[in-house]
Amino acid sequence: MDIRHLTPTFAVAPQITPGDVSALKEAGFTTVICNRPDGEVTPELGSEAMRAAVEAAGMTFILNPVDGAAMTLDNVEAQGAGAALDGPVFAYCRSGTRSSIVWALSQAGKMDVDAIIAACAKGGYDVAHLRGQIDALAQR
């Protein structure tokens, strides 16, 4: 499992399996956000299977499926609400890119834009092209 910390309390990763959940629990995560739509995965990696594994481990599961071509403000707000929960939060999608993008947008107005971009870059995700969108969201 390739966990990439964007902040001390928020990390992203490519797709995980139910078998990875115990390692997330051991790493101290308290919430898991699934940003992958069920239509992209087989049933054993779908949201119901992942929810069952996460909740059986005593963690919170949030389903926030993000379609990269049709990301919504609802996705951004849901990611921000999940990221604000107590305890370290872990989000995943196919590669971690959508999870980092929707997190970056959710932090508009909460963090400095340069800090958002740097946090994603530290995790290996380039969101510099979103500077204008982050700035615009911060003005809302």
CSV table of C-alpha atoms in Angstrom, one decimal:
chain,number,residue,atom,x,y,z
A,1,MET,CA,0.0,0.0,0.0
A,2,ASP,CA,1.3,3.4,-1.1
A,3,ILE,CA,0.2,5.9,1.6
A,4,ARG,CA,1.1,9.5,0.7
A,5,HIS,CA,0.7,12.0,3.5
A,6,LEU,CA,-0.4,15.4,2.3
A,7,THR,CA,-0.5,16.7,5.9
A,8,PRO,CA,0.1,15.1,9.2
A,9,THR,CA,-3.6,14.2,9.4
A,10,PHE,CA,-4.6,13.6,5.8
A,11,ALA,CA,-3.2,11.0,3.4
A,12,VAL,CA,-4.1,9.6,0.0
A,13,ALA,CA,-3.3,6.5,-1.9
A,14,PRO,CA,-4.1,4.4,-5.0
A,15,GLN,CA,-6.8,1.8,-4.7
A,16,ILE,CA,-6.8,-0.4,-1.6
A,17,THR,CA,-8.3,-3.7,-0.8
A,18,PRO,CA,-10.3,-4.9,2.3
A,19,GLY,CA,-7.1,-6.7,3.3
A,20,ASP,CA,-5.3,-3.3,3.6
A,21,VAL,CA,-7.7,-2.0,6.2
A,22,SER,CA,-6.0,-3.5,9.2
A,23,ALA,CA,-2.8,-1.8,8.3
A,24,LEU,CA,-4.6,1.5,8.0
A,25,LYS,CA,-6.1,1.0,11.5
A,26,GLU,CA,-2.6,0.1,12.8
A,27,ALA,CA,-1.2,3.3,11.2
A,28,GLY,CA,-3.7,5.3,13.3
A,29,PHE,CA,-6.3,6.3,10.6
A,30,THR,CA,-9.8,6.8,12.0
A,31,THR,CA,-11.6,7.7,8.7
A,32,VAL,CA,-11.4,6.2,5.2
A,33,ILE,CA,-12.8,8.2,2.3
A,34,CYS,CA,-13.5,6.3,-0.9
A,35,ASN,CA,-13.3,8.6,-3.9
A,36,ARG,CA,-13.7,5.8,-6.5
A,37,PRO,CA,-17.0,5.2,-8.2
A,38,ASP,CA,-18.2,1.6,-8.0
A,39,GLY,CA,-18.5,1.5,-11.8
A,40,GLU,CA,-14.7,1.5,-12.0
A,41,VAL,CA,-14.0,-1.5,-9.8
A,42,THR,CA,-15.0,-5.1,-9.3
A,43,PRO,CA,-17.5,-5.9,-6.5
A,44,GLU,CA,-14.8,-7.1,-4.1
A,45,LEU,CA,-13.3,-3.6,-4.2
A,46,GLY,CA,-16.6,-1.7,-4.4
A,47,SER,CA,-17.9,0.6,-1.7
A,48,GLU,CA,-20.0,-2.0,0.1
A,49,ALA,CA,-17.1,-4.4,0.5
A,50,MET,CA,-14.8,-1.5,1.6
A,51,ARG,CA,-17.4,-0.1,3.9
A,52,ALA,CA,-17.8,-3.5,5.6
A,53,ALA,CA,-14.1,-3.9,6.1
A,54,VAL,CA,-13.5,-0.3,7.4
A,55,GLU,CA,-16.5,-0.4,9.8
A,56,ALA,CA,-15.5,-3.8,11.0
A,57,ALA,CA,-12.2,-2.3,12.0
A,58,GLY,CA,-13.9,0.4,14.0
A,59,MET,CA,-13.2,3.2,11.6
A,60,THR,CA,-15.6,5.7,9.8
A,61,PHE,CA,-16.2,5.1,6.1
A,62,ILE,CA,-17.2,8.0,3.8
A,63,LEU,CA,-18.3,7.3,0.2
A,64,ASN,CA,-17.5,10.4,-2.0
A,65,PRO,CA,-17.2,9.0,-5.5
A,66,VAL,CA,-15.5,11.5,-7.8
A,67,ASP,CA,-15.8,11.3,-11.5
A,68,GLY,CA,-12.7,13.1,-12.7
A,69,ALA,CA,-14.6,14.5,-15.7
A,70,ALA,CA,-17.6,15.7,-13.7
A,71,MET,CA,-16.3,16.6,-10.2
A,72,THR,CA,-18.8,18.7,-8.3
A,73,LEU,CA,-18.8,21.2,-5.6
A,74,ASP,CA,-20.7,18.6,-3.5
A,75,ASN,CA,-17.6,16.3,-3.9
A,76,VAL,CA,-15.3,19.1,-2.8
A,77,GLU,CA,-17.5,20.0,0.3
A,78,ALA,CA,-17.8,16.3,1.2
A,79,GLN,CA,-14.0,15.8,1.0
A,80,GLY,CA,-13.5,18.9,3.2
A,81,ALA,CA,-16.0,17.7,5.8
A,82,GLY,CA,-14.3,14.3,5.9
A,83,ALA,CA,-10.8,15.8,6.1
A,84,ALA,CA,-12.0,17.9,9.1
A,85,LEU,CA,-13.0,14.9,11.2
A,86,ASP,CA,-11.0,14.1,14.3
A,87,GLY,CA,-8.1,11.7,13.8
A,88,PRO,CA,-6.0,11.0,10.7
A,89,VAL,CA,-8.0,10.6,7.5
A,90,PHE,CA,-7.1,8.4,4.5
A,91,ALA,CA,-8.6,8.8,1.1
A,92,TYR,CA,-8.2,6.7,-2.0
A,93,CYS,CA,-9.1,6.4,-5.7
A,94,ARG,CA,-7.5,4.7,-8.6
A,95,SER,CA,-4.2,6.4,-8.4
A,96,GLY,CA,-4.6,8.9,-5.5
A,97,THR,CA,-4.8,11.8,-8.0
A,98,ARG,CA,-8.6,12.5,-7.7
A,99,SER,CA,-8.3,12.2,-3.9
A,100,SER,CA,-5.5,14.8,-3.8
A,101,ILE,CA,-7.3,17.1,-6.2
A,102,VAL,CA,-10.6,17.1,-4.4
A,103,TRP,CA,-8.8,17.6,-1.1
A,104,ALA,CA,-6.8,20.5,-2.6
A,105,LEU,CA,-10.0,22.2,-3.7
A,106,SER,CA,-11.6,21.5,-0.3
A,107,GLN,CA,-8.8,23.4,1.5
A,108,ALA,CA,-9.4,26.6,-0.5
A,109,GLY,CA,-9.7,29.4,2.0
A,110,LYS,CA,-8.5,27.2,4.9
A,111,MET,CA,-4.9,26.9,3.8
A,112,ASP,CA,-2.6,29.2,1.8
A,113,VAL,CA,-2.7,28.2,-1.9
A,114,ASP,CA,1.0,27.7,-2.0
A,115,ALA,CA,0.8,25.4,1.0
A,116,ILE,CA,-1.9,23.3,-0.7
A,117,ILE,CA,0.1,22.9,-3.8
A,118,ALA,CA,3.2,22.1,-1.8
A,119,ALA,CA,1.4,19.5,0.3
A,120,CYS,CA,0.1,17.7,-2.8
A,121,ALA,CA,3.6,17.9,-4.5
A,122,LYS,CA,5.1,16.3,-1.3
A,123,GLY,CA,2.7,13.4,-1.9
A,124,GLY,CA,3.7,13.2,-5.6
A,125,TYR,CA,0.7,15.0,-7.1
A,126,ASP,CA,1.0,18.1,-9.2
A,127,VAL,CA,-2.0,20.4,-8.6
A,128,ALA,CA,-0.4,23.7,-9.6
A,129,HIS,CA,-2.7,23.9,-12.6
A,130,LEU,CA,-5.6,24.3,-10.1
A,131,ARG,CA,-4.2,27.5,-8.6
A,132,GLY,CA,-6.9,29.7,-10.2
A,133,GLN,CA,-9.7,27.3,-9.1
A,134,ILE,CA,-8.4,27.2,-5.6
A,135,ASP,CA,-8.1,31.0,-5.5
A,136,ALA,CA,-11.7,31.3,-6.8
A,137,LEU,CA,-13.1,28.8,-4.3
A,138,ALA,CA,-11.3,30.7,-1.5
A,139,GLN,CA,-13.2,33.9,-2.5
A,140,ARG,CA,-16.6,32.2,-2.0
